[in-house]
Amino acid sequence: MTDAGLLSPVSASPLVGALTGDRAVLAAILAVESGWAAVLEKAGLAPAGAAAVVASAAEAGRYDPADIARRAQGGGNPVIPLLADLRKHVAALDTGNAGAGKAVHTSLTSQDVLDTALMLLARNTVEALLADLKGTTTALAAMAEQRADTLCVGRSLTQHSLPFTFGLRAAQWFQGVAAAGGYLESLKFPVQFGGAAGTLAASIVLTDGSSTTPFSLADALASQLGLAPAPAPWHTNRLTITSLGHALAAVLDAFGKIAADVLFLSRPEVGELAEPRAAGRGVSSAMPQKQNPVLSVLVRSAALQAPGLAAQLHLAAANFNDERPDGAWHIEWPALRQLLALALGAAGHVRELAEGLQVFPDAMRRNLDLAGPLLLAEGVGAAVAPSLEDKDGLNGKQQLQAVVDQTLQAPPADQPATYRKLLREAVPASVLPDVRLEELLNPASYLGETAEISRRILAAYPDFANSPAHTDANGASRG
């Protein structure tokens, strides 16, 4: 019953498995139970020494995830069979009859434990995800600065549009990842508490006669586990879950944009980029010459799965009937865990891609030159049209459009020369001297505010542009 990711290679890594796999879920549930025992003992609500016994019994290696998964069908969630096993281990280890069993799950319910455990799982995964994400943004920021003057062609609706720079493209990649990362970084991972129906009734009984309240116990559990406190139970209000899902999907959206661009720009007929090489990567089972851009393929596969999983979380939230729903809660678990696994798996691949991307400026210039001076028609029109007198019922803008229309009737290979010739015939030298014409037909002269746009993007996210995640303990670059 172990899912090794055979059909999901983007997330098949030891790190992803360690942070999101079944054993990680099991360990998170046990951490909540162990943490709760510690809280109760500190509050004087469990016998002295009970927490140590529960902590020992809660070692994840004692439990079989596959067996617990099968038995979870009896109660509908994995907490119930795991608790049965935990209590047995606690009883066996409580040789001094300390009454440690009284500290296990007292006044909690399954949803308290599982929701809190998923917050632990998410927090740990997001920490690792952000480390790779910031390594990616640091590499992209450096690329944007280093390639600020590298000319390439912009494309819209699959066609050449205007002169562009690869530095701006890298800056836009950076902006997408940094903005999504900032949103992810702002999330809180709150503890869940509420008891059987979210009223804390059992906790009132537990704390009766003490100075402790159910709310102070919940805050203490949050502190014990390193989670955020919650002002009230959130068992039926799932914004915590949907916000996390949205943030993970946004990260994968940004990754998907990079992957889609690299996939196109690394096509042999385009040849502007290439993924970093590694032994055994990009191979084909049939064609020995293939060098497939497999990093981008895997990242794109993750990005394409994310919207459906995020939508599943919203669907669940909108159908959270009663004080514990009949199925909506249950469909959250696999969707959230899969989003975490996909985002973390993709983050490692994107980071490697960004840090090792091969850039080919000559190919970029070759592709830029395919359209020749016709690519500058917008700039020519803006500079020249106001100075042209009406002719044959056409104003200046219409005359220049006619030049473009006639040019496009020529074969593609002849269009650069045709455009120059027709433009020179349509616009007298008195209006457009040869020197000025050459300036207007120079792609480097029509880049707009590309440099300033890049600067503003990088300045907007300083924590992501210069991240310590990109350096080792000695301050040396990892890129």
CSV table of C-alpha atoms in Angstrom, one decimal:
chain,number,residue,atom,x,y,z
A,1,MET,CA,0.0,0.0,0.0
A,2,THR,CA,3.0,2.3,-0.1
A,3,ASP,CA,2.8,5.0,-2.8
A,4,ALA,CA,6.3,5.5,-4.1
A,5,GLY,CA,5.2,7.9,-6.8
A,6,LEU,CA,5.7,5.5,-9.7
A,7,LEU,CA,3.1,7.4,-11.8
A,8,SER,CA,4.0,10.9,-10.3
A,9,PRO,CA,7.7,11.3,-11.0
A,10,VAL,CA,7.6,15.0,-10.3
A,11,SER,CA,7.1,14.3,-6.6
A,12,ALA,CA,9.0,11.1,-6.4
A,13,SER,CA,11.9,12.2,-4.2
A,14,PRO,CA,13.1,11.2,-0.7
A,15,LEU,CA,12.4,14.8,0.6
A,16,VAL,CA,8.9,14.8,-0.7
A,17,GLY,CA,8.2,11.3,0.7
A,18,ALA,CA,9.7,12.2,4.1
A,19,LEU,CA,7.6,15.4,4.4
A,20,THR,CA,4.3,14.3,2.9
A,21,GLY,CA,4.2,10.5,2.8
A,22,ASP,CA,2.1,8.2,4.9
A,23,ARG,CA,4.8,8.0,7.6
A,24,ALA,CA,5.0,11.7,7.8
A,25,VAL,CA,1.2,11.9,8.3
A,26,LEU,CA,1.4,9.2,11.0
A,27,ALA,CA,4.3,11.1,12.7
A,28,ALA,CA,2.3,14.3,12.6
A,29,ILE,CA,-0.7,12.7,14.2
A,30,LEU,CA,1.4,11.1,16.9
A,31,ALA,CA,3.2,14.5,17.5
A,32,VAL,CA,-0.2,16.1,18.2
A,33,GLU,CA,-1.2,13.4,20.7
A,34,SER,CA,2.2,13.5,22.4
A,35,GLY,CA,2.1,17.3,22.4
A,36,TRP,CA,-1.3,17.3,24.0
A,37,ALA,CA,-0.1,14.9,26.7
A,38,ALA,CA,2.7,17.3,27.5
A,39,VAL,CA,0.3,20.2,27.7
A,40,LEU,CA,-2.0,18.4,30.1
A,41,GLU,CA,0.9,17.4,32.3
A,42,LYS,CA,2.2,20.9,32.5
A,43,ALA,CA,-1.2,22.2,33.4
A,44,GLY,CA,-1.5,19.6,36.2
A,45,LEU,CA,-4.3,17.8,34.3
A,46,ALA,CA,-2.4,14.6,33.8
A,47,PRO,CA,-0.2,12.6,36.1
A,48,ALA,CA,3.5,13.5,36.5
A,49,GLY,CA,5.6,11.4,34.1
A,50,ALA,CA,2.6,10.7,31.7
A,51,ALA,CA,4.0,12.9,28.9
A,52,ALA,CA,7.3,11.0,28.8
A,53,VAL,CA,5.5,7.7,28.5
A,54,VAL,CA,3.2,9.0,25.8
A,55,ALA,CA,6.1,10.5,23.9
A,56,SER,CA,7.9,7.1,24.0
A,57,ALA,CA,4.8,5.3,22.8
A,58,ALA,CA,4.3,7.9,20.0
A,59,GLU,CA,7.5,7.0,18.2
A,60,ALA,CA,6.4,6.6,14.6
A,61,GLY,CA,8.5,3.5,14.0
A,62,ARG,CA,6.2,1.5,16.3
A,63,TYR,CA,3.3,1.7,13.8
A,64,ASP,CA,2.4,0.2,10.5
A,65,PRO,CA,0.8,2.8,8.1
A,66,ALA,CA,-0.6,0.2,5.8
A,67,ASP,CA,-2.4,-1.6,8.7
A,68,ILE,CA,-3.7,1.6,10.1
A,69,ALA,CA,-5.0,2.7,6.6
A,70,ARG,CA,-6.9,-0.6,6.2
A,71,ARG,CA,-8.4,-0.3,9.7
A,72,ALA,CA,-9.3,3.4,9.2
A,73,GLN,CA,-12.2,2.2,7.0
A,74,GLY,CA,-14.0,1.2,10.2
A,75,GLY,CA,-14.3,4.7,11.6
A,76,GLY,CA,-13.6,6.8,8.5
A,77,ASN,CA,-10.3,8.3,9.5
A,78,PRO,CA,-6.8,7.1,10.5
A,79,VAL,CA,-6.9,8.7,14.0
A,80,ILE,CA,-9.2,6.1,15.4
A,81,PRO,CA,-7.2,3.0,14.8
A,82,LEU,CA,-3.9,4.8,15.5
A,83,LEU,CA,-5.3,5.8,18.9
A,84,ALA,CA,-6.2,2.2,19.7
A,85,ASP,CA,-2.6,1.2,19.0
A,86,LEU,CA,-1.2,4.2,20.9
A,87,ARG,CA,-3.2,3.3,24.0
A,88,LYS,CA,-1.8,-0.2,23.9
A,89,HIS,CA,1.8,1.0,23.6
A,90,VAL,CA,1.2,3.5,26.4
A,91,ALA,CA,-0.2,0.8,28.7
A,92,ALA,CA,2.7,-1.5,27.9
A,93,LEU,CA,5.3,1.2,28.6
A,94,ASP,CA,3.6,2.6,31.8
A,95,THR,CA,5.3,0.0,34.0
A,96,GLY,CA,5.2,2.3,37.0
A,97,ASN,CA,1.4,2.7,36.7
A,98,ALA,CA,1.7,6.4,36.3
A,99,GLY,CA,-1.7,6.6,34.7
A,100,ALA,CA,-0.3,7.8,31.5
A,101,GLY,CA,-3.3,6.6,29.6
A,102,LYS,CA,-5.3,9.4,31.1
A,103,ALA,CA,-3.2,11.9,29.0
A,104,VAL,CA,-4.0,10.3,25.7
A,105,HIS,CA,-6.6,12.2,23.6
A,106,THR,CA,-8.5,13.4,26.6
A,107,SER,CA,-11.2,15.9,25.6
A,108,LEU,CA,-10.0,15.8,21.9
A,109,THR,CA,-11.8,14.5,18.9
A,110,SER,CA,-10.5,13.0,15.7
A,111,GLN,CA,-10.8,16.2,13.7
A,112,ASP,CA,-8.9,18.2,16.3
A,113,VAL,CA,-6.0,15.8,15.9
A,114,LEU,CA,-6.1,15.3,12.1
A,115,ASP,CA,-6.6,19.0,11.2
A,116,THR,CA,-3.7,19.9,13.6
A,117,ALA,CA,-1.6,17.1,12.2
A,118,LEU,CA,-2.2,18.4,8.6
A,119,MET,CA,-1.1,21.8,9.7
A,120,LEU,CA,2.1,20.4,11.1
A,121,LEU,CA,2.6,18.5,7.8
A,122,ALA,CA,1.9,21.6,5.8
A,123,ARG,CA,4.2,23.8,7.9
A,124,ASN,CA,7.1,21.5,7.5
A,125,THR,CA,6.6,21.0,3.8
A,126,VAL,CA,6.2,24.8,3.2
A,127,GLU,CA,9.4,25.5,5.0
A,128,ALA,CA,11.3,23.2,2.6
A,129,LEU,CA,9.3,24.5,-0.4
A,130,LEU,CA,10.2,28.1,0.4
A,131,ALA,CA,13.9,27.2,0.7
A,132,ASP,CA,13.9,25.9,-2.9
A,133,LEU,CA,11.6,28.7,-4.1
A,134,LYS,CA,13.9,31.4,-2.8
A,135,GLY,CA,16.9,29.6,-4.4
A,136,THR,CA,14.9,29.8,-7.6
A,137,THR,CA,14.1,33.5,-7.3
A,138,THR,CA,17.7,34.4,-6.4
A,139,ALA,CA,18.9,32.6,-9.6
A,140,LEU,CA,16.2,34.4,-11.7
A,141,ALA,CA,17.1,37.8,-10.2
A,142,ALA,CA,20.7,37.2,-11.2
A,143,MET,CA,19.6,36.1,-14.6
A,144,ALA,CA,17.5,39.2,-15.1
A,145,GLU,CA,20.4,41.5,-14.2
A,146,GLN,CA,23.0,39.6,-16.3
A,147,ARG,CA,20.8,39.4,-19.3
A,148,ALA,CA,19.3,42.9,-19.2
A,149,ASP,CA,20.7,43.7,-22.6
A,150,THR,CA,20.3,40.3,-24.3
A,151,LEU,CA,17.9,41.0,-27.2
A,152,CYS,CA,15.2,38.5,-28.1
A,153,VAL,CA,11.8,38.7,-29.7
A,154,GLY,CA,8.6,39.1,-27.8
A,155,ARG,CA,5.7,36.9,-28.9
A,156,SER,CA,1.9,37.3,-28.7
A,157,LEU,CA,-0.7,34.8,-29.8
A,158,THR,CA,2.2,32.6,-31.2
A,159,GLN,CA,3.5,35.4,-33.4
A,160,HIS,CA,6.5,37.8,-33.2
A,161,SER,CA,5.3,41.0,-31.6
A,162,LEU,CA,8.1,43.5,-30.5
A,163,PRO,CA,11.8,43.5,-29.6
A,164,PHE,CA,12.2,42.2,-26.1
A,165,THR,CA,15.0,41.3,-23.7
A,166,PHE,CA,15.7,38.0,-22.1
A,167,GLY,CA,16.4,39.9,-18.9
A,168,LEU,CA,12.8,41.1,-18.7
A,169,ARG,CA,11.6,37.6,-19.4
A,170,ALA,CA,13.6,36.4,-16.5
A,171,ALA,CA,12.4,39.2,-14.3
A,172,GLN,CA,8.8,38.4,-15.2
A,173,TRP,CA,9.4,34.7,-14.2
A,174,PHE,CA,10.9,36.0,-11.0
A,175,GLN,CA,7.9,38.2,-10.3
A,176,GLY,CA,5.5,35.3,-10.6
A,177,VAL,CA,7.4,33.1,-8.3
A,178,ALA,CA,8.2,35.8,-5.8
A,179,ALA,CA,4.6,37.1,-5.6
A,180,ALA,CA,3.3,33.5,-5.0
A,181,GLY,CA,6.1,32.8,-2.6
A,182,GLY,CA,5.3,35.9,-0.6
A,183,TYR,CA,1.7,34.9,-0.3
A,184,LEU,CA,2.7,31.4,0.8
A,185,GLU,CA,5.1,32.9,3.3
A,186,SER,CA,2.3,35.0,4.9
A,187,LEU,CA,0.1,32.0,5.8
A,188,LYS,CA,-0.4,30.8,9.3
A,189,PHE,CA,-0.8,27.2,10.4
A,190,PRO,CA,-3.2,27.3,13.3
A,191,VAL,CA,-3.9,24.6,15.8
A,192,GLN,CA,-7.4,23.1,15.7
A,193,PHE,CA,-9.4,22.4,18.8
A,194,GLY,CA,-13.1,22.1,19.6
A,195,GLY,CA,-13.9,18.7,20.8
A,196,ALA,CA,-16.7,16.5,19.5
A,197,ALA,CA,-18.9,19.2,18.1
A,198,GLY,CA,-16.8,22.3,18.5
A,199,THR,CA,-18.2,23.4,21.8
A,200,LEU,CA,-15.2,22.5,24.0
A,201,ALA,CA,-17.7,20.8,26.4
A,202,ALA,CA,-15.3,18.0,27.3
A,203,SER,CA,-12.5,20.5,27.9
A,204,ILE,CA,-14.7,22.4,30.4
A,205,VAL,CA,-15.2,19.2,32.3
A,206,LEU,CA,-11.4,18.5,32.1
A,207,THR,CA,-10.4,21.9,33.4
A,208,ASP,CA,-13.2,22.2,36.1
A,209,GLY,CA,-11.7,23.3,39.3
A,210,SER,CA,-8.4,24.5,37.8
A,211,SER,CA,-7.1,27.9,36.7
A,212,THR,CA,-6.7,26.5,33.2
A,213,THR,CA,-9.2,27.1,30.5
A,214,PRO,CA,-9.9,25.2,27.2
A,215,PHE,CA,-8.5,28.2,25.3
A,216,SER,CA,-5.3,28.4,27.3
A,217,LEU,CA,-4.8,24.6,26.7
A,218,ALA,CA,-5.3,25.2,23.0
A,219,ASP,CA,-2.8,28.0,23.0
A,220,ALA,CA,-0.3,25.9,24.9
A,221,LEU,CA,-0.7,23.1,22.3
A,222,ALA,CA,0.0,25.6,19.6
A,223,SER,CA,3.2,26.7,21.4
A,224,GLN,CA,4.2,23.1,22.0
A,225,LEU,CA,3.9,22.2,18.3
A,226,GLY,CA,5.2,25.5,16.9
A,227,LEU,CA,1.9,26.3,15.3
A,228,ALA,CA,-0.2,29.5,15.3
A,229,PRO,CA,-2.9,29.9,18.1
A,230,ALA,CA,-6.5,30.1,16.9
A,231,PRO,CA,-9.0,32.4,18.5
A,232,ALA,CA,-11.8,29.8,18.2
A,233,PRO,CA,-12.3,26.3,16.6
A,234,TRP,CA,-12.3,26.4,12.8
A,235,HIS,CA,-13.6,22.9,12.2
A,236,THR,CA,-16.4,24.0,9.8
A,237,ASN,CA,-14.7,27.2,8.5
A,238,ARG,CA,-12.1,26.0,6.0
A,239,LEU,CA,-10.5,29.2,4.9
A,240,THR,CA,-7.2,27.9,6.5
A,241,ILE,CA,-7.3,24.9,4.1
A,242,THR,CA,-8.5,26.8,1.0
A,243,SER,CA,-6.0,29.6,1.5
A,244,LEU,CA,-3.2,27.1,1.7
A,245,GLY,CA,-4.4,25.3,-1.4
A,246,HIS,CA,-4.7,28.6,-3.2
A,247,ALA,CA,-1.2,29.6,-2.3
A,248,LEU,CA,0.2,26.2,-3.4
A,249,ALA,CA,-1.7,26.4,-6.7
A,250,ALA,CA,-0.4,30.0,-7.2
A,251,VAL,CA,3.2,28.7,-6.7
A,252,LEU,CA,2.6,26.0,-9.3
A,253,ASP,CA,1.0,28.5,-11.7
A,254,ALA,CA,4.2,30.5,-11.6
A,255,PHE,CA,6.3,27.4,-12.0
A,256,GLY,CA,4.1,26.4,-14.9
A,257,LYS,CA,4.7,29.6,-16.7
A,258,ILE,CA,8.5,29.1,-16.6
A,259,ALA,CA,8.2,25.5,-17.7
A,260,ALA,CA,5.9,26.4,-20.6
A,261,ASP,CA,8.3,29.1,-21.8
A,262,VAL,CA,11.4,26.9,-21.5
A,263,LEU,CA,9.6,24.0,-23.4
A,264,PHE,CA,8.9,26.3,-26.3
A,265,LEU,CA,12.2,28.2,-26.3
A,266,SER,CA,14.2,24.9,-26.2
A,267,ARG,CA,12.5,23.4,-29.3
A,268,PRO,CA,15.3,22.7,-31.9
A,269,GLU,CA,13.7,25.1,-34.4
A,270,VAL,CA,13.8,27.9,-31.7
A,271,GLY,CA,16.9,26.9,-29.8
A,272,GLU,CA,17.1,29.9,-27.5
A,273,LEU,CA,17.4,27.9,-24.2
A,274,ALA,CA,18.4,24.5,-23.0
A,275,GLU,CA,17.9,22.8,-19.7
A,276,PRO,CA,20.9,21.8,-17.6
A,277,ARG,CA,22.4,18.5,-18.5
A,278,ALA,CA,22.6,15.5,-16.1
A,279,ALA,CA,23.5,11.9,-16.7
A,280,GLY,CA,20.5,9.9,-17.7
A,281,ARG,CA,18.2,12.9,-18.0
A,282,GLY,CA,16.1,13.6,-21.0
A,283,VAL,CA,16.6,10.2,-22.6
A,284,SER,CA,14.2,8.3,-24.8
A,285,SER,CA,13.5,4.6,-24.7
A,286,ALA,CA,13.6,4.4,-28.5
A,287,MET,CA,15.6,7.4,-29.9
A,288,PRO,CA,19.2,7.7,-28.7
A,289,GLN,CA,19.6,11.3,-30.0
A,290,LYS,CA,16.7,12.7,-27.9
A,291,GLN,CA,17.5,15.3,-25.2
A,292,ASN,CA,14.1,15.9,-23.8
A,293,PRO,CA,13.5,19.0,-21.5
A,294,VAL,CA,12.3,16.7,-18.8
A,295,LEU,CA,12.6,19.2,-15.9
A,296,SER,CA,10.1,21.5,-17.6
A,297,VAL,CA,7.9,18.5,-18.5
A,298,LEU,CA,7.7,17.4,-14.9
A,299,VAL,CA,7.1,20.9,-13.6
A,300,ARG,CA,4.3,21.5,-16.2
A,301,SER,CA,2.7,18.2,-15.2
A,302,ALA,CA,2.5,19.4,-11.6
A,303,ALA,CA,1.2,22.9,-12.7
A,304,LEU,CA,-1.6,21.3,-14.7
A,305,GLN,CA,-2.8,19.2,-11.8
A,306,ALA,CA,-2.9,22.0,-9.3
A,307,PRO,CA,-6.1,23.8,-10.3
A,308,GLY,CA,-8.2,20.7,-10.0
A,309,LEU,CA,-6.9,19.9,-6.6
A,310,ALA,CA,-7.4,23.5,-5.3
A,311,ALA,CA,-10.9,23.4,-6.7
A,312,GLN,CA,-11.5,20.2,-4.8
A,313,LEU,CA,-10.6,22.0,-1.5
A,314,HIS,CA,-13.0,24.8,-2.3
A,315,LEU,CA,-15.7,22.2,-3.2
A,316,ALA,CA,-15.2,20.5,0.1
A,317,ALA,CA,-15.3,23.9,2.0
A,318,ALA,CA,-18.6,24.8,0.3
A,319,ASN,CA,-20.1,21.5,1.3
A,320,PHE,CA,-19.0,21.4,5.0
A,321,ASN,CA,-22.5,20.6,6.3
A,322,ASP,CA,-23.3,20.2,10.0
A,323,GLU,CA,-20.5,20.3,12.7
A,324,ARG,CA,-18.6,17.5,10.9
A,325,PRO,CA,-19.4,16.8,7.3
A,326,ASP,CA,-20.2,13.5,5.7
A,327,GLY,CA,-17.4,13.2,3.1
A,328,ALA,CA,-16.4,16.8,2.4
A,329,TRP,CA,-13.8,16.8,5.2
A,330,HIS,CA,-12.5,13.5,3.9
A,331,ILE,CA,-11.8,14.6,0.4
A,332,GLU,CA,-9.6,17.5,1.7
A,333,TRP,CA,-6.9,15.1,2.9
A,334,PRO,CA,-5.7,13.6,-0.4
A,335,ALA,CA,-6.1,16.9,-2.3
A,336,LEU,CA,-4.1,18.9,0.2
A,337,ARG,CA,-1.4,16.4,0.6
A,338,GLN,CA,-1.1,16.0,-3.2
A,339,LEU,CA,-0.8,19.8,-3.6
A,340,LEU,CA,2.0,19.8,-1.0
A,341,ALA,CA,3.8,17.0,-2.7
A,342,LEU,CA,3.5,18.5,-6.2
A,343,ALA,CA,4.6,21.9,-5.1
A,344,LEU,CA,7.6,20.6,-3.2
A,345,GLY,CA,8.6,18.2,-5.9
A,346,ALA,CA,8.3,20.9,-8.6
A,347,ALA,CA,10.2,23.4,-6.5
A,348,GLY,CA,13.3,21.3,-6.6
A,349,HIS,CA,13.1,20.9,-10.3
A,350,VAL,CA,12.5,24.6,-11.0
A,351,ARG,CA,15.4,25.6,-8.8
A,352,GLU,CA,17.7,23.2,-10.7
A,353,LEU,CA,16.3,24.6,-14.0
A,354,ALA,CA,16.8,28.2,-13.0
A,355,GLU,CA,20.3,27.7,-11.6
A,356,GLY,CA,21.5,25.8,-14.6
A,357,LEU,CA,19.6,27.2,-17.5
A,358,GLN,CA,21.6,27.5,-20.7
A,359,VAL,CA,20.9,30.8,-22.6
A,360,PHE,CA,21.9,31.2,-26.3
A,361,PRO,CA,21.9,34.9,-27.2
A,362,ASP,CA,22.9,34.2,-30.9
A,363,ALA,CA,19.8,32.1,-31.4
A,364,MET,CA,17.7,34.8,-29.8
A,365,ARG,CA,19.1,37.4,-32.2
A,366,ARG,CA,18.6,35.1,-35.1
A,367,ASN,CA,15.0,34.6,-34.3
A,368,LEU,CA,14.6,38.4,-33.6
A,369,ASP,CA,15.9,39.1,-37.1
A,370,LEU,CA,13.5,36.7,-38.8
A,371,ALA,CA,10.9,39.5,-39.1
A,372,GLY,CA,13.5,42.0,-39.9
A,373,PRO,CA,12.6,45.7,-39.7
A,374,LEU,CA,8.9,44.8,-40.0
A,375,LEU,CA,9.1,44.1,-36.2
A,376,LEU,CA,9.6,47.8,-35.7
A,377,ALA,CA,6.5,48.9,-37.6
A,378,GLU,CA,4.7,50.1,-34.4
A,379,GLY,CA,7.7,52.3,-33.5
A,380,VAL,CA,8.0,53.6,-37.0
A,381,GLY,CA,4.3,54.5,-37.1
A,382,ALA,CA,4.4,56.3,-33.7
A,383,ALA,CA,7.4,58.4,-34.8
A,384,VAL,CA,6.5,59.1,-38.4
A,385,ALA,CA,2.7,59.0,-38.9
A,386,PRO,CA,2.1,62.4,-37.4
A,387,SER,CA,4.5,64.1,-39.8
A,388,LEU,CA,2.9,62.6,-43.0
A,389,GLU,CA,0.4,64.6,-45.0
A,390,ASP,CA,-2.8,63.0,-46.1
A,391,LYS,CA,-2.4,61.3,-49.5
A,392,ASP,CA,-5.1,59.6,-51.7
A,393,GLY,CA,-7.6,60.0,-48.8
A,394,LEU,CA,-5.3,58.2,-46.3
A,395,ASN,CA,-3.8,59.8,-43.2
A,396,GLY,CA,-0.3,59.1,-42.1
A,397,LYS,CA,-1.2,56.0,-40.0
A,398,GLN,CA,-3.2,54.5,-42.8
A,399,GLN,CA,-0.4,55.1,-45.3
A,400,LEU,CA,2.1,53.2,-43.1
A,401,GLN,CA,-0.4,50.4,-42.5
A,402,ALA,CA,-0.7,50.1,-46.3
A,403,VAL,CA,3.1,49.7,-46.4
A,404,VAL,CA,2.9,46.8,-43.9
A,405,ASP,CA,0.0,45.2,-45.7
A,406,GLN,CA,1.9,45.2,-49.0
A,407,THR,CA,5.0,43.8,-47.3
A,408,LEU,CA,3.0,40.9,-45.9
A,409,GLN,CA,2.0,39.8,-49.4
A,410,ALA,CA,5.7,39.1,-50.2
A,411,PRO,CA,7.3,35.7,-49.3
A,412,PRO,CA,8.6,35.8,-45.7
A,413,ALA,CA,12.2,35.7,-46.8
A,414,ASP,CA,11.7,38.8,-48.9
A,415,GLN,CA,9.7,40.8,-46.4
A,416,PRO,CA,12.6,42.6,-44.6
A,417,ALA,CA,13.9,44.0,-47.9
A,418,THR,CA,10.4,44.7,-49.2
A,419,TYR,CA,9.4,46.7,-46.1
A,420,ARG,CA,12.5,48.9,-46.2
A,421,LYS,CA,11.9,49.6,-49.9
A,422,LEU,CA,8.2,50.4,-49.6
A,423,LEU,CA,8.8,52.4,-46.4
A,424,ARG,CA,11.4,54.5,-48.1
A,425,GLU,CA,9.1,55.1,-51.1
A,426,ALA,CA,6.2,56.1,-48.9
A,427,VAL,CA,8.1,58.4,-46.5
A,428,PRO,CA,10.2,61.2,-48.1
A,429,ALA,CA,13.7,61.7,-46.7
A,430,SER,CA,12.7,65.2,-45.6
A,431,VAL,CA,10.3,63.6,-43.1
A,432,LEU,CA,12.5,60.6,-42.3
A,433,PRO,CA,16.2,61.0,-43.0
A,434,ASP,CA,18.2,57.8,-43.6
A,435,VAL,CA,20.1,58.1,-40.3
A,436,ARG,CA,16.8,58.4,-38.4
A,437,LEU,CA,15.3,55.5,-40.4
A,438,GLU,CA,18.2,53.3,-39.3
A,439,GLU,CA,17.7,54.3,-35.7
A,440,LEU,CA,14.0,53.4,-35.9
A,441,LEU,CA,14.8,50.0,-37.5
A,442,ASN,CA,17.3,49.1,-34.8
A,443,PRO,CA,15.6,46.7,-32.4
A,444,ALA,CA,17.6,48.0,-29.5
A,445,SER,CA,16.1,51.4,-29.9
A,446,TYR,CA,12.5,50.2,-29.3
A,447,LEU,CA,12.7,48.4,-25.9
A,448,GLY,CA,10.5,50.7,-24.1
A,449,GLU,CA,11.0,50.6,-20.3
A,450,THR,CA,12.3,47.0,-20.2
A,451,ALA,CA,15.2,47.9,-17.9
A,452,GLU,CA,13.1,50.0,-15.5
A,453,ILE,CA,10.4,47.3,-15.4
A,454,SER,CA,13.0,44.7,-14.5
A,455,ARG,CA,14.5,47.0,-11.8
A,456,ARG,CA,11.1,47.7,-10.3
A,457,ILE,CA,10.2,44.0,-10.2
A,458,LEU,CA,13.4,43.1,-8.4
A,459,ALA,CA,13.1,46.0,-6.0
A,460,ALA,CA,9.5,45.0,-5.1
A,461,TYR,CA,10.7,41.7,-3.7
A,462,PRO,CA,14.1,42.2,-2.1
A,463,ASP,CA,13.8,39.2,0.2
A,464,PHE,CA,13.4,37.0,-2.8
A,465,ALA,CA,16.0,38.7,-5.0
A,466,ASN,CA,18.8,38.2,-2.5
A,467,SER,CA,17.9,35.1,-0.6
A,468,PRO,CA,20.2,33.4,1.9
A,469,ALA,CA,18.7,30.1,0.7
A,470,HIS,CA,21.0,30.5,-2.3
A,471,THR,CA,24.2,30.3,-0.3
A,472,ASP,CA,25.7,27.7,1.9
A,473,ALA,CA,26.8,28.0,5.6
A,474,ASN,CA,30.1,29.7,4.5
A,475,GLY,CA,28.3,32.2,2.3
A,476,ALA,CA,29.4,30.6,-0.9
A,477,SER,CA,27.0,30.5,-3.8
A,478,ARG,CA,25.1,27.3,-4.4
A,479,GLY,CA,24.2,28.2,-7.9
